[in-house]
């Protein structure tokens, strides 16, 4: 990706981050900027925003859809963050640095950092790594939350206060039966397979991912697109696992997740990120998905 104007992709966002810092610092302590200083600050901020927008609109589509989405989202966050920062400064008491101003400035920094930290020359590969890492983080949290809820004897609604009108929560629908727990253990196997799948694909993209050709870029984008479906599928399965458990709903959501995982593994295996040295874990995880899905089917067969 060739530099646009005087700045590369990352440098443009770095400049925008610096302009947000300058604007925030100018209104963080007395004396307040003069009218001329305010005009200059406004021009610099406007030019930085226009440069960021220009980078996005001039970004070749051939560089990858994952990269374009990341730059688009970052551009939106930067524009919204600058608007929020400006509003905060205008509405804050004079000569004071509010918590809202600090938060707004940090929001612009974070949005700019997502793009400016991408390694030069490997933008789409790095964008896909970032997307996969984000998915992995969400799935990890979901798995840990469900593992915590499934601790033997634990009430999954234990953190909810009893209702003043209904009194104690004696309803059996707030607890898992032994049959429920047997079914959910297989669902947990699928959720853990989701985490392992994302972890392995992420490592493979880091180790072998390239963006030297349109085919490689397209394969990376395909991986990012299908991986983005894992987290929502995990969430849907997790929600259906809470009591009262509907076994057919659990089976349906488990099947959806298993289908997504199989697709991720198929796409990974067929891509350049999966040389022969990586095929072992693909085969193992494919077997793990099938094994746990078959157990879910067995536990729910009588409900059909």
CSV table of C-alpha atoms in Angstrom, one decimal:
chain,number,residue,atom,x,y,z
A,1,UNK,CA,0.0,0.0,0.0
A,2,UNK,CA,1.7,3.1,-1.3
A,3,UNK,CA,1.7,6.3,0.8
A,4,UNK,CA,-1.2,8.7,0.2
A,5,UNK,CA,0.0,12.3,-0.1
A,6,UNK,CA,2.8,12.8,2.5
A,7,UNK,CA,1.6,10.3,5.0
A,8,UNK,CA,1.3,6.5,5.0
A,9,UNK,CA,-1.8,4.8,6.4
A,10,UNK,CA,-0.4,4.6,10.0
A,11,UNK,CA,1.2,8.0,10.0
A,12,UNK,CA,-2.1,9.7,9.1
A,13,UNK,CA,-3.8,8.2,12.1
A,14,UNK,CA,-0.8,9.1,14.3
A,15,UNK,CA,-1.1,12.8,13.3
A,16,UNK,CA,-4.8,12.7,14.1
A,17,UNK,CA,-4.1,11.3,17.5
A,18,UNK,CA,-1.5,14.1,18.1
A,19,UNK,CA,-4.0,16.7,17.1
A,20,UNK,CA,-6.6,15.4,19.6
A,21,UNK,CA,-3.9,15.6,22.3
A,22,UNK,CA,-3.0,19.2,21.3
A,23,UNK,CA,-6.7,20.2,21.4
A,24,UNK,CA,-7.3,18.6,24.8
A,25,UNK,CA,-4.1,20.0,26.4
A,26,UNK,CA,-4.9,23.5,25.1
A,27,UNK,CA,-8.1,23.5,27.2
A,28,UNK,CA,-6.8,21.6,30.2
A,29,UNK,CA,-5.2,24.5,32.1
A,30,UNK,CA,-5.1,28.3,32.1
A,31,UNK,CA,-4.6,30.5,30.2
A,32,UNK,CA,-7.2,29.4,27.6
A,33,UNK,CA,-6.1,29.7,23.9
A,34,UNK,CA,-6.6,33.0,22.1
A,35,UNK,CA,-9.1,33.3,19.3
A,36,UNK,CA,-6.3,33.0,16.8
A,37,UNK,CA,-5.0,29.9,18.6
A,38,UNK,CA,-8.5,28.4,18.5
A,39,UNK,CA,-8.7,29.0,14.8
A,40,UNK,CA,-5.4,27.3,14.2
A,41,UNK,CA,-6.3,24.3,16.4
A,42,UNK,CA,-9.6,23.9,14.5
A,43,UNK,CA,-7.9,24.0,11.2
A,44,UNK,CA,-5.3,21.4,12.3
A,45,UNK,CA,-8.1,19.1,13.6
A,46,UNK,CA,-10.1,19.5,10.5
A,47,UNK,CA,-7.2,18.8,8.2
A,48,UNK,CA,-6.3,15.7,10.2
A,49,UNK,CA,-9.9,14.4,10.0
A,50,UNK,CA,-10.0,15.0,6.2
A,51,UNK,CA,-6.7,13.2,5.8
A,52,UNK,CA,-8.0,10.2,7.7
A,53,UNK,CA,-11.2,10.1,5.6
A,54,UNK,CA,-9.1,10.5,2.4
A,55,UNK,CA,-7.0,7.5,3.4
A,56,UNK,CA,-10.1,5.4,3.8
A,57,UNK,CA,-11.7,6.4,0.5
A,58,UNK,CA,-8.5,6.1,-1.5
A,59,UNK,CA,-7.6,2.7,0.1
A,60,UNK,CA,-7.6,0.2,-2.7
A,61,UNK,CA,-10.2,-2.6,-2.3
A,62,UNK,CA,-7.5,-5.0,-3.4
A,63,UNK,CA,-5.7,-4.4,-0.1
A,64,UNK,CA,-8.4,-6.6,1.6
A,65,UNK,CA,-11.9,-6.2,3.0
A,66,UNK,CA,-10.8,-6.8,6.6
A,67,UNK,CA,-8.3,-3.9,6.4
A,68,UNK,CA,-11.0,-1.6,4.8
A,69,UNK,CA,-13.5,-2.5,7.6
A,70,UNK,CA,-10.9,-1.8,10.3
A,71,UNK,CA,-9.9,1.6,8.7
A,72,UNK,CA,-13.6,2.5,8.1
A,73,UNK,CA,-14.5,1.7,11.8
A,74,UNK,CA,-11.5,3.6,13.0
A,75,UNK,CA,-12.3,6.6,10.9
A,76,UNK,CA,-15.9,6.6,12.2
A,77,UNK,CA,-14.6,6.3,15.8
A,78,UNK,CA,-12.1,9.2,15.2
A,79,UNK,CA,-14.7,11.5,13.7
A,80,UNK,CA,-17.3,10.7,16.5
A,81,UNK,CA,-14.5,11.0,19.1
A,82,UNK,CA,-13.4,14.4,17.9
A,83,UNK,CA,-17.0,15.6,17.9
A,84,UNK,CA,-17.5,14.3,21.5
A,85,UNK,CA,-14.2,15.9,22.6
A,86,UNK,CA,-15.1,19.2,21.1
A,87,UNK,CA,-18.6,19.2,22.7
A,88,UNK,CA,-17.0,18.2,26.0
A,89,UNK,CA,-14.6,21.1,25.9
A,90,UNK,CA,-17.4,23.6,24.9
A,91,UNK,CA,-19.7,22.5,27.7
A,92,UNK,CA,-17.1,22.1,30.4
A,93,UNK,CA,-16.4,24.9,33.0
A,94,UNK,CA,-13.6,27.2,32.0
A,95,UNK,CA,-10.1,26.3,33.0
A,96,UNK,CA,-10.9,22.7,34.1
A,97,UNK,CA,-10.0,19.3,32.9
A,98,UNK,CA,-13.0,17.0,33.2
A,99,UNK,CA,-13.1,13.3,33.3
A,100,UNK,CA,-15.3,13.3,30.2
A,101,UNK,CA,-12.6,15.2,28.4
A,102,UNK,CA,-10.0,12.6,29.3
A,103,UNK,CA,-12.3,9.8,28.2
A,104,UNK,CA,-13.0,11.5,24.9
A,105,UNK,CA,-9.3,12.1,24.2
A,106,UNK,CA,-8.5,8.5,25.1
A,107,UNK,CA,-11.2,7.3,22.7
A,108,UNK,CA,-9.6,9.1,19.8
A,109,UNK,CA,-6.2,7.7,20.8
A,110,UNK,CA,-7.5,4.1,20.9
A,111,UNK,CA,-9.2,4.4,17.5
A,112,UNK,CA,-6.0,5.8,15.9
A,113,UNK,CA,-3.9,3.2,17.6
A,114,UNK,CA,-5.8,0.3,16.0
A,115,UNK,CA,-4.6,1.4,12.6
A,116,UNK,CA,-1.3,3.2,13.3
A,117,UNK,CA,0.1,0.0,14.9
A,118,UNK,CA,-0.4,-2.2,11.9
A,119,UNK,CA,3.0,-3.4,10.6
A,120,UNK,CA,4.0,-1.6,7.4
A,121,UNK,CA,3.6,-3.6,4.3
A,122,UNK,CA,1.5,-6.3,6.0
A,123,UNK,CA,-1.7,-4.3,6.6
A,124,UNK,CA,-4.4,-6.9,5.7
A,125,UNK,CA,-2.6,-9.8,7.4
A,126,UNK,CA,-2.2,-7.6,10.6
A,127,UNK,CA,-5.9,-6.5,10.3
A,128,UNK,CA,-7.0,-10.2,10.2
A,129,UNK,CA,-4.8,-11.0,13.2
A,130,UNK,CA,-6.4,-8.2,15.1
A,131,UNK,CA,-9.9,-9.3,14.1
A,132,UNK,CA,-9.2,-12.9,15.1
A,133,UNK,CA,-7.6,-11.8,18.4
A,134,UNK,CA,-10.8,-9.8,19.2
A,135,UNK,CA,-13.0,-12.8,18.5
A,136,UNK,CA,-10.8,-15.0,20.6
A,137,UNK,CA,-11.1,-12.6,23.5
A,138,UNK,CA,-14.9,-12.6,23.4
A,139,UNK,CA,-15.1,-16.4,23.1
A,140,UNK,CA,-12.7,-16.9,26.0
A,141,UNK,CA,-14.9,-14.7,28.2
A,142,UNK,CA,-18.0,-16.6,27.2
A,143,UNK,CA,-16.4,-20.0,28.0
A,144,UNK,CA,-15.1,-18.8,31.4
A,145,UNK,CA,-18.5,-17.4,32.3
A,146,UNK,CA,-20.3,-20.6,31.5
A,147,UNK,CA,-17.6,-22.8,33.2
A,148,UNK,CA,-18.1,-20.6,36.3
A,149,UNK,CA,-21.9,-21.0,36.1
A,150,UNK,CA,-21.7,-24.8,35.7
A,151,UNK,CA,-19.7,-25.3,38.9
A,152,UNK,CA,-21.3,-28.3,40.7
A,153,UNK,CA,-24.2,-27.2,42.9
A,154,UNK,CA,-24.0,-23.5,41.9
A,155,UNK,CA,-27.2,-21.6,41.2
A,156,UNK,CA,-26.7,-19.9,37.8
A,157,UNK,CA,-29.0,-17.1,39.0
A,158,UNK,CA,-27.3,-16.7,42.3
A,159,UNK,CA,-26.3,-13.1,41.6
A,160,UNK,CA,-29.9,-12.1,41.2
A,161,UNK,CA,-31.7,-10.8,44.3
A,162,UNK,CA,-34.9,-12.5,45.3
A,163,UNK,CA,-38.1,-10.8,44.3
A,164,UNK,CA,-39.8,-8.9,47.0
A,165,UNK,CA,-43.2,-9.9,45.8
A,166,UNK,CA,-42.5,-13.5,44.8
A,167,UNK,CA,-40.2,-14.2,47.7
A,168,UNK,CA,-37.6,-16.9,47.6
A,169,UNK,CA,-36.7,-18.3,44.2
A,170,UNK,CA,-37.8,-21.9,44.8
A,171,UNK,CA,-38.7,-22.5,41.1
A,172,UNK,CA,-36.9,-25.6,39.8
A,173,UNK,CA,-36.6,-23.8,36.5
A,174,UNK,CA,-33.7,-21.8,37.9
A,175,UNK,CA,-31.6,-24.9,38.4
A,176,UNK,CA,-30.0,-27.5,36.2
A,177,UNK,CA,-31.0,-31.2,36.5
A,178,UNK,CA,-28.5,-34.0,36.2
A,179,UNK,CA,-29.7,-34.7,32.7
A,180,UNK,CA,-29.2,-31.0,31.8
A,181,UNK,CA,-25.7,-31.1,33.1
A,182,UNK,CA,-24.9,-34.2,30.9
A,183,UNK,CA,-26.2,-32.3,27.8
A,184,UNK,CA,-24.4,-29.1,28.7
A,185,UNK,CA,-21.0,-30.9,29.2
A,186,UNK,CA,-21.0,-31.7,25.5
A,187,UNK,CA,-22.0,-28.1,24.7
A,188,UNK,CA,-19.1,-26.9,26.8
A,189,UNK,CA,-16.9,-29.2,24.6
A,190,UNK,CA,-18.1,-27.3,21.6
A,191,UNK,CA,-17.5,-24.0,23.2
A,192,UNK,CA,-13.9,-25.0,24.2
A,193,UNK,CA,-13.4,-26.3,20.6
A,194,UNK,CA,-14.4,-22.8,19.5
A,195,UNK,CA,-11.7,-21.2,21.6
A,196,UNK,CA,-9.1,-23.8,20.5
A,197,UNK,CA,-10.1,-23.2,16.9
A,198,UNK,CA,-9.7,-19.5,17.0
A,199,UNK,CA,-6.4,-19.8,18.9
A,200,UNK,CA,-5.0,-22.2,16.3
A,201,UNK,CA,-6.2,-20.2,13.3
A,202,UNK,CA,-4.8,-17.0,14.9
A,203,UNK,CA,-1.4,-18.7,15.4
A,204,UNK,CA,-1.4,-20.0,11.8
A,205,UNK,CA,-2.2,-16.6,10.4
A,206,UNK,CA,0.6,-15.0,12.5
A,207,UNK,CA,3.1,-17.7,11.4
A,208,UNK,CA,2.1,-18.2,7.7
A,209,UNK,CA,-0.2,-15.5,6.7
A,210,UNK,CA,0.8,-13.4,3.7
A,211,UNK,CA,-0.8,-10.6,1.6
A,212,UNK,CA,1.5,-10.8,-1.4
A,213,UNK,CA,-1.2,-11.8,-3.9
A,214,UNK,CA,-4.9,-11.2,-4.4
A,215,UNK,CA,-5.5,-14.9,-3.7
A,216,UNK,CA,-3.7,-14.7,-0.3
A,217,UNK,CA,-5.5,-11.5,0.6
A,218,UNK,CA,-8.9,-13.1,-0.3
A,219,UNK,CA,-8.1,-16.2,1.8
A,220,UNK,CA,-7.3,-14.1,4.8
A,221,UNK,CA,-10.5,-12.1,4.4
A,222,UNK,CA,-12.5,-15.3,4.2
A,223,UNK,CA,-11.0,-16.5,7.4
A,224,UNK,CA,-11.8,-13.3,9.2
A,225,UNK,CA,-15.4,-13.3,7.9
A,226,UNK,CA,-16.2,-16.8,9.0
A,227,UNK,CA,-14.4,-16.4,12.3
A,228,UNK,CA,-16.6,-13.4,13.0
A,229,UNK,CA,-19.5,-15.9,13.1
A,230,UNK,CA,-18.1,-17.9,15.9
A,231,UNK,CA,-18.7,-15.5,18.8
A,232,UNK,CA,-22.4,-14.9,18.0
A,233,UNK,CA,-22.9,-18.6,17.7
A,234,UNK,CA,-21.2,-19.3,21.0
A,235,UNK,CA,-23.3,-16.6,22.6
A,236,UNK,CA,-26.5,-18.1,21.3
A,237,UNK,CA,-25.6,-21.5,22.5
A,238,UNK,CA,-24.6,-20.2,25.9
A,239,UNK,CA,-27.9,-18.3,26.3
A,240,UNK,CA,-29.9,-21.5,25.5
A,241,UNK,CA,-27.9,-23.4,28.1
A,242,UNK,CA,-29.4,-21.5,31.0
A,243,UNK,CA,-32.3,-23.0,32.8
A,244,UNK,CA,-35.0,-23.8,32.1
A,245,UNK,CA,-33.2,-25.8,29.4
A,246,UNK,CA,-35.1,-26.6,26.1
A,247,UNK,CA,-33.1,-29.5,24.8
A,248,UNK,CA,-34.2,-28.9,21.2
A,249,UNK,CA,-33.1,-25.2,21.3
A,250,UNK,CA,-29.8,-26.3,22.7
A,251,UNK,CA,-29.4,-28.9,19.9
A,252,UNK,CA,-30.2,-26.3,17.3
A,253,UNK,CA,-27.7,-23.8,18.6
A,254,UNK,CA,-25.1,-26.4,19.1
A,255,UNK,CA,-25.6,-27.5,15.4
A,256,UNK,CA,-25.2,-23.9,14.3
A,257,UNK,CA,-22.0,-23.5,16.2
A,258,UNK,CA,-20.6,-26.9,14.9
A,259,UNK,CA,-21.4,-25.9,11.4
A,260,UNK,CA,-19.5,-22.6,11.7
A,261,UNK,CA,-16.5,-24.3,13.3
A,262,UNK,CA,-16.4,-27.0,10.5
A,263,UNK,CA,-16.5,-24.1,7.9
A,264,UNK,CA,-13.7,-22.3,9.7
A,265,UNK,CA,-11.6,-25.4,9.7
A,266,UNK,CA,-12.3,-26.2,6.0
A,267,UNK,CA,-11.4,-22.6,4.9
A,268,UNK,CA,-8.2,-22.7,7.0
A,269,UNK,CA,-7.2,-26.1,5.6
A,270,UNK,CA,-7.7,-24.9,2.1
A,271,UNK,CA,-5.7,-21.7,2.6
A,272,UNK,CA,-2.1,-20.8,2.5
A,273,UNK,CA,-2.0,-20.4,6.3
A,274,UNK,CA,-2.3,-24.1,6.6
A,275,UNK,CA,0.8,-25.9,5.3
A,276,UNK,CA,1.2,-29.7,6.0
A,277,UNK,CA,2.7,-28.9,9.4
A,278,UNK,CA,-0.6,-27.4,10.5
A,279,UNK,CA,-3.0,-30.1,9.2
A,280,UNK,CA,-2.7,-32.1,12.5
A,281,UNK,CA,-4.7,-29.7,14.6
A,282,UNK,CA,-7.2,-29.1,11.9
A,283,UNK,CA,-8.0,-32.9,11.8
A,284,UNK,CA,-8.0,-33.1,15.6
A,285,UNK,CA,-10.4,-30.1,16.1
A,286,UNK,CA,-12.7,-31.4,13.3
A,287,UNK,CA,-12.9,-34.7,15.2
A,288,UNK,CA,-13.6,-32.9,18.5
A,289,UNK,CA,-16.4,-30.9,16.9
A,290,UNK,CA,-18.0,-34.0,15.5
A,291,UNK,CA,-17.6,-36.0,18.7
A,292,UNK,CA,-19.3,-33.3,20.9
A,293,UNK,CA,-22.0,-32.7,18.4
A,294,UNK,CA,-22.8,-36.4,18.2
A,295,UNK,CA,-23.1,-36.5,22.0
A,296,UNK,CA,-25.5,-33.6,21.9
A,297,UNK,CA,-27.6,-35.4,19.3
A,298,UNK,CA,-27.6,-38.6,21.4
A,299,UNK,CA,-28.7,-36.7,24.6
A,300,UNK,CA,-31.6,-35.0,22.7
A,301,UNK,CA,-32.7,-37.8,20.4
A,302,UNK,CA,-35.7,-38.6,22.6
A,303,UNK,CA,-36.9,-35.0,22.3
A,304,UNK,CA,-37.3,-35.2,18.5
